[in-house]
GROMACS .gro file of C-alpha atoms in nm:
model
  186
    1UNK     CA    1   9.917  10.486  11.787
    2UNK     CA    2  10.284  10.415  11.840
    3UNK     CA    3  10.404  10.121  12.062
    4UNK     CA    4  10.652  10.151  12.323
    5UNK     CA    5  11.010  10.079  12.267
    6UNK     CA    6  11.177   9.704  12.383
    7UNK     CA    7  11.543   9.574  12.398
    8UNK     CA    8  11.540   9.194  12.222
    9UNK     CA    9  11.753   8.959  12.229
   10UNK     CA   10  11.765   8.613  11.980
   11UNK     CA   11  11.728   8.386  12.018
   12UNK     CA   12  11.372   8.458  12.036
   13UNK     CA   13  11.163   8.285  12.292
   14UNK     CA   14  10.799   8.244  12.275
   15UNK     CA   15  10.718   8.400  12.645
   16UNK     CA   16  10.932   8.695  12.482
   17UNK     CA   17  10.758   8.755  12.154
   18UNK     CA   18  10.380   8.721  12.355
   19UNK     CA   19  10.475   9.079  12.504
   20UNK     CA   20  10.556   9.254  12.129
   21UNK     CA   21  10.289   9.439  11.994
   22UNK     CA   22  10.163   9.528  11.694
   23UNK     CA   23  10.378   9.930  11.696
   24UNK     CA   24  10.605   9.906  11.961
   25UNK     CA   25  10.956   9.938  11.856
   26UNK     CA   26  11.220   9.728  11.843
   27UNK     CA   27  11.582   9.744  11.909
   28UNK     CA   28  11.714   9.367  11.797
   29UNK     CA   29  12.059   9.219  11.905
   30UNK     CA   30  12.206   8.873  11.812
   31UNK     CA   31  12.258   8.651  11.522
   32UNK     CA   32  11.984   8.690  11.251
   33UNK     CA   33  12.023   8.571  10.921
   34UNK     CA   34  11.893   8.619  10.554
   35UNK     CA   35  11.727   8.484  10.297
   36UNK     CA   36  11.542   8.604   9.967
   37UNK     CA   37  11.332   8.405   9.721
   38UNK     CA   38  11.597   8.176   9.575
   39UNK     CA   39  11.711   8.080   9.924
   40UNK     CA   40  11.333   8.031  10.034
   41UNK     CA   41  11.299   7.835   9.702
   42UNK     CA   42  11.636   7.647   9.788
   43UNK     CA   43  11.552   7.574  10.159
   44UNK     CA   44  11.188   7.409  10.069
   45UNK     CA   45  11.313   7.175   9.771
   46UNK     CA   46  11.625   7.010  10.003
   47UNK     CA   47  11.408   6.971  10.286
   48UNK     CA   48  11.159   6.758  10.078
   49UNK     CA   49  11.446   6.583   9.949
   50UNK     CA   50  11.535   6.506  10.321
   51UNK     CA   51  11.806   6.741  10.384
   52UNK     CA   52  11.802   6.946  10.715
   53UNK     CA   53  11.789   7.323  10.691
   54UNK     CA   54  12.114   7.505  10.677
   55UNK     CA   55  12.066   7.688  11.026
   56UNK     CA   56  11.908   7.566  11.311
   57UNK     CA   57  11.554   7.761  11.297
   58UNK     CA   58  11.397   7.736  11.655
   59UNK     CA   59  11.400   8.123  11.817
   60UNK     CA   60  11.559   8.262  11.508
   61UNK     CA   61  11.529   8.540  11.252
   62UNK     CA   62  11.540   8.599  10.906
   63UNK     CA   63  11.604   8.888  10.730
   64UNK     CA   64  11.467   8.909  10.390
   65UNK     CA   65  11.758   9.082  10.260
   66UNK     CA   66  12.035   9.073  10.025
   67UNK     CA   67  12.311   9.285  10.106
   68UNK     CA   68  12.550   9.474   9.871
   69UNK     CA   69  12.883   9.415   9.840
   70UNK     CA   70  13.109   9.594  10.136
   71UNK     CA   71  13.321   9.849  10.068
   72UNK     CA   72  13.688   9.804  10.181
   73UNK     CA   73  13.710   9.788  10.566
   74UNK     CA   74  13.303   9.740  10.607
   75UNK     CA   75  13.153   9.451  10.743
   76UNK     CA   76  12.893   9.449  10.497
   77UNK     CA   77  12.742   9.691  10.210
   78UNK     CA   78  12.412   9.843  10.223
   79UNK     CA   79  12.130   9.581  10.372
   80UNK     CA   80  11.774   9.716  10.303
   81UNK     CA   81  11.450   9.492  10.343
   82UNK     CA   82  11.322   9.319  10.041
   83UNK     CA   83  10.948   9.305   9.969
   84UNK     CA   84  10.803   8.982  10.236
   85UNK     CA   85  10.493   8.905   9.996
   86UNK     CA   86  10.778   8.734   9.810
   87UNK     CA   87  10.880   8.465  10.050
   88UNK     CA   88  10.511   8.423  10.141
   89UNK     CA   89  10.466   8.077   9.976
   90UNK     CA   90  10.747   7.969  10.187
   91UNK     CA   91  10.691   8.080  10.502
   92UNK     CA   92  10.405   7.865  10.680
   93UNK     CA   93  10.663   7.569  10.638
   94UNK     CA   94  10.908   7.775  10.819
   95UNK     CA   95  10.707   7.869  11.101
   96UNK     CA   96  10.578   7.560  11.155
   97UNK     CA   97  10.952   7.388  11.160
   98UNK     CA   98  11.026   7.697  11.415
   99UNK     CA   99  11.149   7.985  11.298
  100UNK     CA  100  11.009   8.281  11.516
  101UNK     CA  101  11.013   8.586  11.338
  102UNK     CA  102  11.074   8.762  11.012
  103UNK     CA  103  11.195   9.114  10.918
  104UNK     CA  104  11.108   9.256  10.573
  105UNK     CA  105  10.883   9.529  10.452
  106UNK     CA  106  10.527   9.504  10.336
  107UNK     CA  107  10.158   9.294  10.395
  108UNK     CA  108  10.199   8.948  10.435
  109UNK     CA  109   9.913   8.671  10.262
  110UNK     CA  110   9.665   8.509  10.482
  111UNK     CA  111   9.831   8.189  10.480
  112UNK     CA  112  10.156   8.371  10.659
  113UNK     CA  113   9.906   8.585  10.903
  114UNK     CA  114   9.770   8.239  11.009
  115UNK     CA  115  10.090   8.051  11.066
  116UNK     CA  116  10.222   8.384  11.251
  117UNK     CA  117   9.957   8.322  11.480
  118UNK     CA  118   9.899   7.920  11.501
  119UNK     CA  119  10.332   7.928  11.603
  120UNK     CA  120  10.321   8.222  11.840
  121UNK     CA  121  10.599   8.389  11.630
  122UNK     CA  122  10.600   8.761  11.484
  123UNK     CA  123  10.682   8.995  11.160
  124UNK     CA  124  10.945   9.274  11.201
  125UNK     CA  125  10.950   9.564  10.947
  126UNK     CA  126  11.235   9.750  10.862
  127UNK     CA  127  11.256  10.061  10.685
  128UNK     CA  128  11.286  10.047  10.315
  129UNK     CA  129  11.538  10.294  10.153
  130UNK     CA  130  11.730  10.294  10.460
  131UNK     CA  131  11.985   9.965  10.388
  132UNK     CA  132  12.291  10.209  10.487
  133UNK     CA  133  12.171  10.307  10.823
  134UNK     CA  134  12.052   9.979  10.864
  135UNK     CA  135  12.410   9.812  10.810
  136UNK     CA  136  12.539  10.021  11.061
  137UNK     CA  137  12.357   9.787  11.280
  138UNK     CA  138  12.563   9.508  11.145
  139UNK     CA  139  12.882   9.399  11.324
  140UNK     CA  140  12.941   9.076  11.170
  141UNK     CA  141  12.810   8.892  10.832
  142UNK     CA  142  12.926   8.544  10.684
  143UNK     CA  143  12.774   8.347  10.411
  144UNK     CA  144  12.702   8.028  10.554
  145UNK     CA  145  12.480   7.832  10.250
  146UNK     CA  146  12.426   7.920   9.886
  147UNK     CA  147  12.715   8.078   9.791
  148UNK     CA  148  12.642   8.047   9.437
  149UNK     CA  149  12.334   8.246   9.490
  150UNK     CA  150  12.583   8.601   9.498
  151UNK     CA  151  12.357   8.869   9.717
  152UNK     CA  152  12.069   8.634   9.816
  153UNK     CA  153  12.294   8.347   9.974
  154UNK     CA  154  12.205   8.291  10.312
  155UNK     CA  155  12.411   8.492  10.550
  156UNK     CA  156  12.459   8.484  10.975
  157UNK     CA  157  12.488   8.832  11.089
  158UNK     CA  158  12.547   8.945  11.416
  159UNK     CA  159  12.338   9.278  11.498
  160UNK     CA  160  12.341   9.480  11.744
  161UNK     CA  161  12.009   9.722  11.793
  162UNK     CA  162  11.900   9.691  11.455
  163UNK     CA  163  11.602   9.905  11.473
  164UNK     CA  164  11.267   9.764  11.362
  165UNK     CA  165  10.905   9.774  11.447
  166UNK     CA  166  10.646   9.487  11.520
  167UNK     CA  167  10.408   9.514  11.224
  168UNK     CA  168  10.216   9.166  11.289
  169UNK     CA  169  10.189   8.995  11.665
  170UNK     CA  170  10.159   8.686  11.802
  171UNK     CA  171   9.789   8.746  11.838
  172UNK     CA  172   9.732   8.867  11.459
  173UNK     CA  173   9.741   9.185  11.523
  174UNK     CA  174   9.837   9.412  11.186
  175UNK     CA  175   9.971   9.771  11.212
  176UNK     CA  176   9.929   9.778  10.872
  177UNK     CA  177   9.550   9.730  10.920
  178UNK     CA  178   9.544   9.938  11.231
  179UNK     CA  179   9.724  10.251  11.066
  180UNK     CA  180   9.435  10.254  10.790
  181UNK     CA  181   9.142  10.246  11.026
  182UNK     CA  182   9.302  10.512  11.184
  183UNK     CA  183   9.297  10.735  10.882
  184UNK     CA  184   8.951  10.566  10.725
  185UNK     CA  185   8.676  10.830  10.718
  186UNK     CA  186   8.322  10.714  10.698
   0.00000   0.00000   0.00000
């Protein structure tokens, strides 16, 4: 069953993200930014060393992305959704130091569907195989940390209706899980 469509906004509050559901569409504005697995990696090692986090992560967004190079006159090349399950041993940590919602692709562990729900924050999906439409979305990108990471550096990128779906809620709610019992025969 498909979800209605809503007009966000980050930074992300939690009174906001308690009225996504699990299907409704998305159309997100603001400043997101990304991070793969060496960033995740990168993030968790400097803060147990004591170093703060290179963004500020209360009502924010990442993107588990890493774009493609832009062609002249672009803001930014093509910026598909990587695979989530691959930041999964990261994310609790995240949550839990209050970031608010992540966009990828794909089922997230149990650990991740926990800390979704214990922070009140939510996963985004966007569609794989569509990282050109999906940069159209884009209006501004700049590597803030990592540089020497290349593609997976973290970036701030300013969006405007990037088009995504709620695929876990606040209240642990999966559409991943509610699309198969739909089609489950008994």
């Amino acid at each position: 069953m498909m979800g209605t469509i809503k007009n966000i906004q980050t930074p992300l509050t939690k009174e906001l993200i308690r009225t996504l559901h699990a299907g409704d569409s998305v159309l997100l504005s603001g400043v997101i930014y990304t991070a793969r697995d060496a960033a995740h990696e990168r993030m968790t090692r400097e803060k147990a060393e004591g170093k703060p986090y290179p963004f500020d992560l209360e009502g924010q967004a990442v993107y588990y992305a890493g774009p493609c190079p832009a062609k002249p006159g672009a803001v930014i090349g093509s910026c598909g959704p990587t695979t989530a399950g691959r930041m999964d041993a990261y994310t609790p940590m995240l949550l839990d130091d209050g970031l608010s919602a992540m966009i990828g692709k794909g089922a997230r562990n149990a650990a991740v569907f926990d800390a979704i729900k214990r922070n009140g924050a939510v996963y985004l999906g966007a569609i794989g195989g569509a990282g050109a439409l999906i940069a159209q979305s884009i209006k501004a990108a700049e590597v803030i940390a990592y540089e020497d990471l290349g593609t997976e550096a973290i970036r701030r990128l300013v969006v405007e209706e990037m088009p995504l779906v709620v695929l876990i809620d606040c209240d642990g709610n999966d559409l991943y899980k509610q699309g198969q019992a739909a089609y489950r025969t008994i």
